[in-house]
Amino acid sequence: MKALSDPKRVKILDIISCGELCACDILEQFDFTQPTLSHHIKVLVNAGLVNVEKKGTWHHYSLNEKNMNQLVIDTSQLTSKKTSCICSETDQKGAALSEKTLFV
């Protein structure tokens, strides 16, 4: 999630979601230098969200679809209500309190 906290990195993911691209093609979409792009790409690669493949002197980047799909699944599970969640306890206490209030 930390890797996605920067809007530029989110845009990089969006750009390469269409398919593998070399760094020069990605850089054309931004108003910053190649070293800055390299930094952002490195963060995404280290997070496991982007694959890098060297072809000759060029680096080509693509989404790590397996990890991206797992991120979506994990985020969905994280934000879904479940019985093991503390909110279940709160709901039960709230329901119990409401029942007591109704019968007083």
mmCIF file of C-alpha atoms in Angstrom:
data_model
loop_
_atom_site.group_PDB
_atom_site.id
_atom_site.type_symbol
_atom_site.label_atom_id
_atom_site.label_comp_id
_atom_site.label_asym_id
_atom_site.label_seq_id
_atom_site.Cartn_x
_atom_site.Cartn_y
_atom_site.Cartn_z
ATOM 1 C CA MET A 1 0.000 0.000 0.000
ATOM 2 C CA LYS A 2 2.872 2.354 0.751
ATOM 3 C CA ALA A 3 4.076 1.976 -2.841
ATOM 4 C CA LEU A 4 0.658 3.193 -4.003
ATOM 5 C CA SER A 5 0.686 6.256 -1.753
ATOM 6 C CA ASP A 6 2.249 8.412 -4.461
ATOM 7 C CA PRO A 7 -0.046 9.518 -7.324
ATOM 8 C CA LYS A 8 2.851 9.300 -9.788
ATOM 9 C CA ARG A 9 3.327 5.610 -8.998
ATOM 10 C CA VAL A 10 -0.384 4.995 -9.395
ATOM 11 C CA LYS A 11 -0.194 6.681 -12.798
ATOM 12 C CA ILE A 12 2.777 4.481 -13.743
ATOM 13 C CA LEU A 13 0.705 1.398 -12.912
ATOM 14 C CA ASP A 14 -2.154 2.779 -14.967
ATOM 15 C CA ILE A 15 0.149 3.376 -17.931
ATOM 16 C CA ILE A 16 1.671 -0.098 -17.895
ATOM 17 C CA SER A 17 -1.688 -1.757 -17.294
ATOM 18 C CA CYS A 18 -2.136 -1.541 -21.083
ATOM 19 C CA GLY A 19 0.943 -3.688 -21.658
ATOM 20 C CA GLU A 20 4.707 -3.866 -21.349
ATOM 21 C CA LEU A 21 6.526 -0.597 -21.955
ATOM 22 C CA CYS A 22 10.106 0.583 -21.895
ATOM 23 C CA ALA A 23 11.156 3.316 -19.483
ATOM 24 C CA CYS A 24 11.464 5.855 -22.308
ATOM 25 C CA ASP A 25 7.783 5.388 -23.231
ATOM 26 C CA ILE A 26 6.690 5.767 -19.610
ATOM 27 C CA LEU A 27 8.882 8.836 -19.110
ATOM 28 C CA GLU A 28 7.139 10.637 -21.997
ATOM 29 C CA GLN A 29 3.983 10.745 -19.853
ATOM 30 C CA PHE A 30 5.643 12.708 -17.036
ATOM 31 C CA ASP A 31 7.328 16.014 -16.420
ATOM 32 C CA PHE A 32 10.252 14.687 -14.392
ATOM 33 C CA THR A 33 13.684 13.218 -15.001
ATOM 34 C CA GLN A 34 14.751 9.662 -15.731
ATOM 35 C CA PRO A 35 16.319 9.242 -12.247
ATOM 36 C CA THR A 36 12.973 10.191 -10.680
ATOM 37 C CA LEU A 37 11.202 7.628 -12.844
ATOM 38 C CA SER A 38 13.802 5.043 -11.849
ATOM 39 C CA HIS A 39 13.113 5.749 -8.184
ATOM 40 C CA HIS A 40 9.356 5.316 -8.604
ATOM 41 C CA ILE A 41 9.788 2.156 -10.665
ATOM 42 C CA LYS A 42 12.187 0.736 -8.064
ATOM 43 C CA VAL A 43 9.583 1.254 -5.331
ATOM 44 C CA LEU A 44 6.953 -0.539 -7.441
ATOM 45 C CA VAL A 45 9.334 -3.392 -8.324
ATOM 46 C CA ASN A 46 10.390 -3.818 -4.677
ATOM 47 C CA ALA A 47 6.721 -3.920 -3.679
ATOM 48 C CA GLY A 48 6.213 -6.737 -6.185
ATOM 49 C CA LEU A 49 3.687 -4.800 -8.255
ATOM 50 C CA VAL A 50 5.830 -4.385 -11.382
ATOM 51 C CA ASN A 51 8.046 -6.793 -13.316
ATOM 52 C CA VAL A 52 11.192 -5.612 -15.064
ATOM 53 C CA GLU A 53 12.887 -7.290 -17.990
ATOM 54 C CA LYS A 54 16.101 -6.068 -19.584
ATOM 55 C CA LYS A 55 16.127 -6.265 -23.376
ATOM 56 C CA GLY A 56 19.453 -5.080 -24.729
ATOM 57 C CA THR A 57 20.083 -1.698 -23.139
ATOM 58 C CA TRP A 58 16.394 -1.033 -22.402
ATOM 59 C CA HIS A 59 14.355 -1.979 -19.371
ATOM 60 C CA HIS A 60 10.779 -3.020 -20.047
ATOM 61 C CA TYR A 61 8.141 -2.885 -17.336
ATOM 62 C CA SER A 62 4.882 -4.744 -16.924
ATOM 63 C CA LEU A 63 2.357 -5.328 -14.190
ATOM 64 C CA ASN A 64 2.909 -8.279 -11.921
ATOM 65 C CA GLU A 65 -0.660 -9.424 -12.489
ATOM 66 C CA LYS A 66 -0.532 -12.181 -9.875
ATOM 67 C CA ASN A 67 0.471 -9.748 -7.125
ATOM 68 C CA MET A 68 -1.897 -7.045 -8.348
ATOM 69 C CA ASN A 69 -4.801 -9.507 -8.261
ATOM 70 C CA GLN A 70 -3.780 -10.619 -4.767
ATOM 71 C CA LEU A 71 -3.690 -6.973 -3.662
ATOM 72 C CA VAL A 72 -7.256 -6.497 -4.885
ATOM 73 C CA ILE A 73 -8.405 -9.651 -3.066
ATOM 74 C CA ASP A 74 -6.606 -8.698 0.153
ATOM 75 C CA THR A 75 -7.985 -5.164 0.063
ATOM 76 C CA SER A 76 -11.496 -6.474 -0.493
ATOM 77 C CA GLN A 77 -11.177 -8.874 2.423
ATOM 78 C CA LEU A 78 -9.674 -6.181 4.610
ATOM 79 C CA THR A 79 -12.615 -3.877 4.040
ATOM 80 C CA SER A 80 -15.349 -6.538 4.320
ATOM 81 C CA LYS A 81 -17.302 -7.093 7.489
ATOM 82 C CA LYS A 82 -16.661 -10.509 9.008
ATOM 83 C CA THR A 83 -17.423 -12.267 12.268
ATOM 84 C CA SER A 84 -13.811 -12.064 13.474
ATOM 85 C CA CYS A 85 -13.802 -8.270 13.145
ATOM 86 C CA ILE A 86 -14.034 -5.970 16.147
ATOM 87 C CA CYS A 87 -17.025 -4.293 14.515
ATOM 88 C CA SER A 88 -18.973 -7.525 15.102
ATOM 89 C CA GLU A 89 -18.459 -7.094 18.839
ATOM 90 C CA THR A 90 -19.534 -3.481 18.601
ATOM 91 C CA ASP A 91 -22.637 -4.437 16.621
ATOM 92 C CA GLN A 92 -23.537 -7.147 19.159
ATOM 93 C CA LYS A 93 -23.095 -4.752 22.094
ATOM 94 C CA GLY A 94 -25.065 -2.102 20.249
ATOM 95 C CA ALA A 95 -27.859 -4.577 19.483
ATOM 96 C CA ALA A 96 -27.894 -5.740 23.100
ATOM 97 C CA LEU A 97 -28.046 -2.149 24.312
ATOM 98 C CA SER A 98 -30.893 -1.387 21.897
ATOM 99 C CA GLU A 99 -32.843 -4.407 23.155
ATOM 100 C CA LYS A 100 -32.397 -3.291 26.783
ATOM 101 C CA THR A 101 -33.543 0.185 25.868
ATOM 102 C CA LEU A 102 -36.666 -1.178 24.194
ATOM 103 C CA PHE A 103 -37.670 -3.235 27.235
ATOM 104 C CA VAL A 104 -37.018 -0.634 29.941
#
